[in-house]
GROMACS .gro file of C-alpha atoms in nm:
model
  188
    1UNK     CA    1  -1.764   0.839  -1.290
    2UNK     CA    2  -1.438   0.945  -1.231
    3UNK     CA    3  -1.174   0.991  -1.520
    4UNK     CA    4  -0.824   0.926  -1.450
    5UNK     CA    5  -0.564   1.019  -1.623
    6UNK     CA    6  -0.306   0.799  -1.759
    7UNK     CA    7   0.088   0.890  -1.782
    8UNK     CA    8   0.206   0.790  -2.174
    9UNK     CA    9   0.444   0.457  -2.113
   10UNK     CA   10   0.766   0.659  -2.222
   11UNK     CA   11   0.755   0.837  -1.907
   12UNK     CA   12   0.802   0.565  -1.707
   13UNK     CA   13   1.091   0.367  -1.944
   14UNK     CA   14   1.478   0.542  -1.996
   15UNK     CA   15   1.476   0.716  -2.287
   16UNK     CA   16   1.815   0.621  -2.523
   17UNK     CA   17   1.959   0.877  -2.722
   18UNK     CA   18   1.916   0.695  -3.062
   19UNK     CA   19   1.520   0.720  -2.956
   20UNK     CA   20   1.463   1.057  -2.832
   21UNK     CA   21   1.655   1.130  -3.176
   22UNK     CA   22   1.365   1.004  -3.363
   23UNK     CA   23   1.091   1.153  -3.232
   24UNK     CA   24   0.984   1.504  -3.340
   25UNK     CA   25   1.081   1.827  -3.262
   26UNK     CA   26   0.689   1.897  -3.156
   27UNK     CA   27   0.731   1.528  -2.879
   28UNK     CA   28   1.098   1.766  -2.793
   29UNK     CA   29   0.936   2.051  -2.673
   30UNK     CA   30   0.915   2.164  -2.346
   31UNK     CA   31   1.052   1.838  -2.199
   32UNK     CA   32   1.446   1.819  -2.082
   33UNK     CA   33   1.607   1.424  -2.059
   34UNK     CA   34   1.786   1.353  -1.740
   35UNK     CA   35   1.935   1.025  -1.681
   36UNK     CA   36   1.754   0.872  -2.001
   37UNK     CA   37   1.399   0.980  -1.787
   38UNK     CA   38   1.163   1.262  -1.948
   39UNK     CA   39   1.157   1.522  -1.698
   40UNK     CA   40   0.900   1.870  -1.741
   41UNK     CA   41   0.949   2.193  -1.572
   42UNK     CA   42   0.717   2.433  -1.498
   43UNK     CA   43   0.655   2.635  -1.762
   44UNK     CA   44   0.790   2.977  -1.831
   45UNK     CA   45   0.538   3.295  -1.831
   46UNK     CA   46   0.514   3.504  -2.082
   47UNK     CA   47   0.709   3.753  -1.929
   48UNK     CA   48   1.007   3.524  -1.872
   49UNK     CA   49   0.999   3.418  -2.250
   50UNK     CA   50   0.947   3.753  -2.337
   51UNK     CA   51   1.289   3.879  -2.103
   52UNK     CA   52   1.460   3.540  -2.244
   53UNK     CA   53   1.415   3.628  -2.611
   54UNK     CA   54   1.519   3.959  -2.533
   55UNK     CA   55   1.841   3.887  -2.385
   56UNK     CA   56   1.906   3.632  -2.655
   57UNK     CA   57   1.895   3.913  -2.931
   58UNK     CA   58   2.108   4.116  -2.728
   59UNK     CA   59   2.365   3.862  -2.692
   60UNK     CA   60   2.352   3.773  -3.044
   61UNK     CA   61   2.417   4.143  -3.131
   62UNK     CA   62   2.680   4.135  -2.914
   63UNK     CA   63   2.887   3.799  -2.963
   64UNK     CA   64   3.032   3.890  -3.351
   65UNK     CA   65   3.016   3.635  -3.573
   66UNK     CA   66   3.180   3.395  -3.462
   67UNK     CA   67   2.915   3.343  -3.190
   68UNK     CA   68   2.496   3.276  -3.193
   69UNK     CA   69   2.262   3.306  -2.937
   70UNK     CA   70   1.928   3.155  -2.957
   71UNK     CA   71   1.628   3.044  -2.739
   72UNK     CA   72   1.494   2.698  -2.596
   73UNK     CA   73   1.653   2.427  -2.787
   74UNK     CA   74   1.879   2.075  -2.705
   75UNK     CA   75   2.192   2.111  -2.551
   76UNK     CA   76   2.296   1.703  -2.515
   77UNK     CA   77   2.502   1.721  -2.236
   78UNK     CA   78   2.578   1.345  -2.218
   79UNK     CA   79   2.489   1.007  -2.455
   80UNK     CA   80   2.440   0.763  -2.189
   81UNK     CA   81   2.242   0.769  -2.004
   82UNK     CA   82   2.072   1.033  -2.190
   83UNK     CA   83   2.054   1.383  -2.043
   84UNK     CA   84   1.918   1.653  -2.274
   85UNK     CA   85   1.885   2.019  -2.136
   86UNK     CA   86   1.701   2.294  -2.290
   87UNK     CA   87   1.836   2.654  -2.180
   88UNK     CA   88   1.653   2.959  -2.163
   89UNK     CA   89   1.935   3.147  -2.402
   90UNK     CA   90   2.276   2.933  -2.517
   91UNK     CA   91   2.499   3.068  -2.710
   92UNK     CA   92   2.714   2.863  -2.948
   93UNK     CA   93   2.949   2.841  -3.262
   94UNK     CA   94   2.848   3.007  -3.565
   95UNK     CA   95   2.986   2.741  -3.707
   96UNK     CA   96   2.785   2.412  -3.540
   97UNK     CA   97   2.414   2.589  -3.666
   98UNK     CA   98   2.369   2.294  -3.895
   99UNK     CA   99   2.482   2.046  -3.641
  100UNK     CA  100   2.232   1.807  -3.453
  101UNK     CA  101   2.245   1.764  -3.159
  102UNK     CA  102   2.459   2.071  -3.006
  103UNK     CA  103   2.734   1.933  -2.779
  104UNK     CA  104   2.883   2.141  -2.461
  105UNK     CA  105   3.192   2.197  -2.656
  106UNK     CA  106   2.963   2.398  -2.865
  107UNK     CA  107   2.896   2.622  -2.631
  108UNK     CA  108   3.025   2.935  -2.466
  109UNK     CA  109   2.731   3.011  -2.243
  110UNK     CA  110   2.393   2.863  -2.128
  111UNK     CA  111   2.142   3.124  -1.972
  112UNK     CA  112   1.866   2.963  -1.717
  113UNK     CA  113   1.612   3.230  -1.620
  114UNK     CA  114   1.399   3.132  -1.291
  115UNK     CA  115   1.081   3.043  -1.319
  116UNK     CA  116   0.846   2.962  -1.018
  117UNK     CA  117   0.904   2.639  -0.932
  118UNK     CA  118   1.263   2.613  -1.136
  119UNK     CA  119   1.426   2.769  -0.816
  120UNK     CA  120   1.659   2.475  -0.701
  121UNK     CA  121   1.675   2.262  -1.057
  122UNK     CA  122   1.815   2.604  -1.184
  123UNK     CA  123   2.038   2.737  -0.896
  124UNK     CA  124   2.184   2.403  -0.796
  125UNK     CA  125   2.116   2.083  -1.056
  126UNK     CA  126   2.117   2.248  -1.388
  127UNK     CA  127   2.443   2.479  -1.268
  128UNK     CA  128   2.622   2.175  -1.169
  129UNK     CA  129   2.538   1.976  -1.485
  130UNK     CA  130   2.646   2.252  -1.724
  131UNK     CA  131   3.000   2.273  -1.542
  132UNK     CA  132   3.040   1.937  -1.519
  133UNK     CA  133   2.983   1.891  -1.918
  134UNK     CA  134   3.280   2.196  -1.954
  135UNK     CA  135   3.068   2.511  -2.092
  136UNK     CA  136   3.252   2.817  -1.971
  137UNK     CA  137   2.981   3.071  -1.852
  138UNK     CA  138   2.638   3.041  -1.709
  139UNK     CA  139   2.388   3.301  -1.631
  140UNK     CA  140   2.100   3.320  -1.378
  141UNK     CA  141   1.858   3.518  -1.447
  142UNK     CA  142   1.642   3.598  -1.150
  143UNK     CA  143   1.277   3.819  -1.111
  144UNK     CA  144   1.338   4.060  -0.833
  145UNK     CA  145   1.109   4.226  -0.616
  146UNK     CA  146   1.126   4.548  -0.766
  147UNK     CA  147   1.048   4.387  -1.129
  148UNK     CA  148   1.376   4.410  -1.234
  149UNK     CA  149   1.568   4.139  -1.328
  150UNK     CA  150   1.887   4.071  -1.162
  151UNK     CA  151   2.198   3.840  -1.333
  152UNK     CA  152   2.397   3.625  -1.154
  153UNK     CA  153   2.674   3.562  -1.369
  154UNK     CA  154   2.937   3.201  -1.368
  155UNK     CA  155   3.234   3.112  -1.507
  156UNK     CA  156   3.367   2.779  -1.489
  157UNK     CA  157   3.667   2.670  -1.317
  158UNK     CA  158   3.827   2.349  -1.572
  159UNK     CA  159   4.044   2.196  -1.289
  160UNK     CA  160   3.766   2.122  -1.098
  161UNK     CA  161   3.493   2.140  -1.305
  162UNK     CA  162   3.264   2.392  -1.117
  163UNK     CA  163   3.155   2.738  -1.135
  164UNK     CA  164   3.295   2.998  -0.940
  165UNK     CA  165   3.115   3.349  -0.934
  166UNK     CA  166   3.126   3.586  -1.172
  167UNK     CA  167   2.926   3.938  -1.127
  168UNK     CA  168   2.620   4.023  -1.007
  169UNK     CA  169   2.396   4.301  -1.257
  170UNK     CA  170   2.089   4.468  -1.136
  171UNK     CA  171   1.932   4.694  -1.388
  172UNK     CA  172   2.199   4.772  -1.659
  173UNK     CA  173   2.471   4.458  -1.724
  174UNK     CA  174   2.781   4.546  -1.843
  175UNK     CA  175   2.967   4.202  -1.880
  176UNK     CA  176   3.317   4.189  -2.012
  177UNK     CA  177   3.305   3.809  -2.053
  178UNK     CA  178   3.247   3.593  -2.282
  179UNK     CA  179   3.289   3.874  -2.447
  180UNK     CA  180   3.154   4.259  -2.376
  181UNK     CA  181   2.792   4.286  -2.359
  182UNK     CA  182   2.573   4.549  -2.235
  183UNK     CA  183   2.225   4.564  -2.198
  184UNK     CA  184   1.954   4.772  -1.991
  185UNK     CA  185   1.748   4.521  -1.821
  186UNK     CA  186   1.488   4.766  -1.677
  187UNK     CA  187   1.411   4.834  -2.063
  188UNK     CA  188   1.397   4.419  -2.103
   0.00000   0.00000   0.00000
């Protein structure tokens, strides 16, 4: 006897935003919402949650308060149809933590760290959803051979609603924008 394994029906149905706002935050995790369908990545290793979390703290040190960073929640980008992204590291307005769900206009930066697997969805799809929904900055954060992690750093263009490139850090990042940040990543 073979058993096979049967899909839940909401994965084959579009998702509206009024329903994905009802279900819990435990049915929210580790699932993103692109054009009202439930989409799942491949998931993170402990080592990329580990560098993510990292590089959130250091970004929250950094940004004053005016500014939070935090890991792996909603960002809705748009209402209809429904697309829900859930960065690595975002950084947002102080002022919105209370606020469900956070909006792009929110935000000051979304961070998307490569995974295995995330390649494309994170240099190509996820980059050109993030522009198109106005947040200023996006990082890449990529695994080099050597270990150390290199960032590949974005900052949107308004008229035209894409990212042109920023910097490129290899070891220690020493950003000036959205504000100064440094950080050793070879100690990440």
């Amino acid at each position: 006897m073979t058993a096979e394994r049967v899909a839940p029906a909401w994965t084959h149905t579009r998702i509206s935003a009024e329903q994905y706002d009802s279900w819990s935050e435990e049915q929210c995790a580790g699932i993103e919402i692109v054009d009202g369908m439930v989409v799942t990545g491949p998931s993170a290793s402990k080592r990329l949650r580990r560098l993510a979390r990292l590089l959130a703290n250091a970004l929250d040190a950094a940004a004053g308060p005016d500014w939070n960073a935090d890991t792996d929640f909603d960002v809705r980008l748009r209402d209809v149809p429904l697309t829900n992204r859930r960065p690595d590291v975002t950084v947002y307005r102080a002022e919105t933590i209370d606020l469900t769900p956070t909006r792009p206009e929110h935000v000051l930066l979304v961070v998307g760290v490569v995974s295995p697997g995330s390649d494309t969805t994170d240099r190509s799809v996820k980059a050109d959803q993030y522009a198109k929904a106005g947040i200023p900055f996006y990082w890449r954060v990529e695994q080099a051979a050597t270990g150390v992690p290199i960032v590949y750093t974005y900052v949107l263009d308004p008229a035209i609603k894409a990212y042109r490139d920023g910097e490129m850090f290899t070891g220690m990042v020493k950003a000036a924008a959205p504000f100064s940040f440094e950080a050793d990543l070879g100690a990440l």
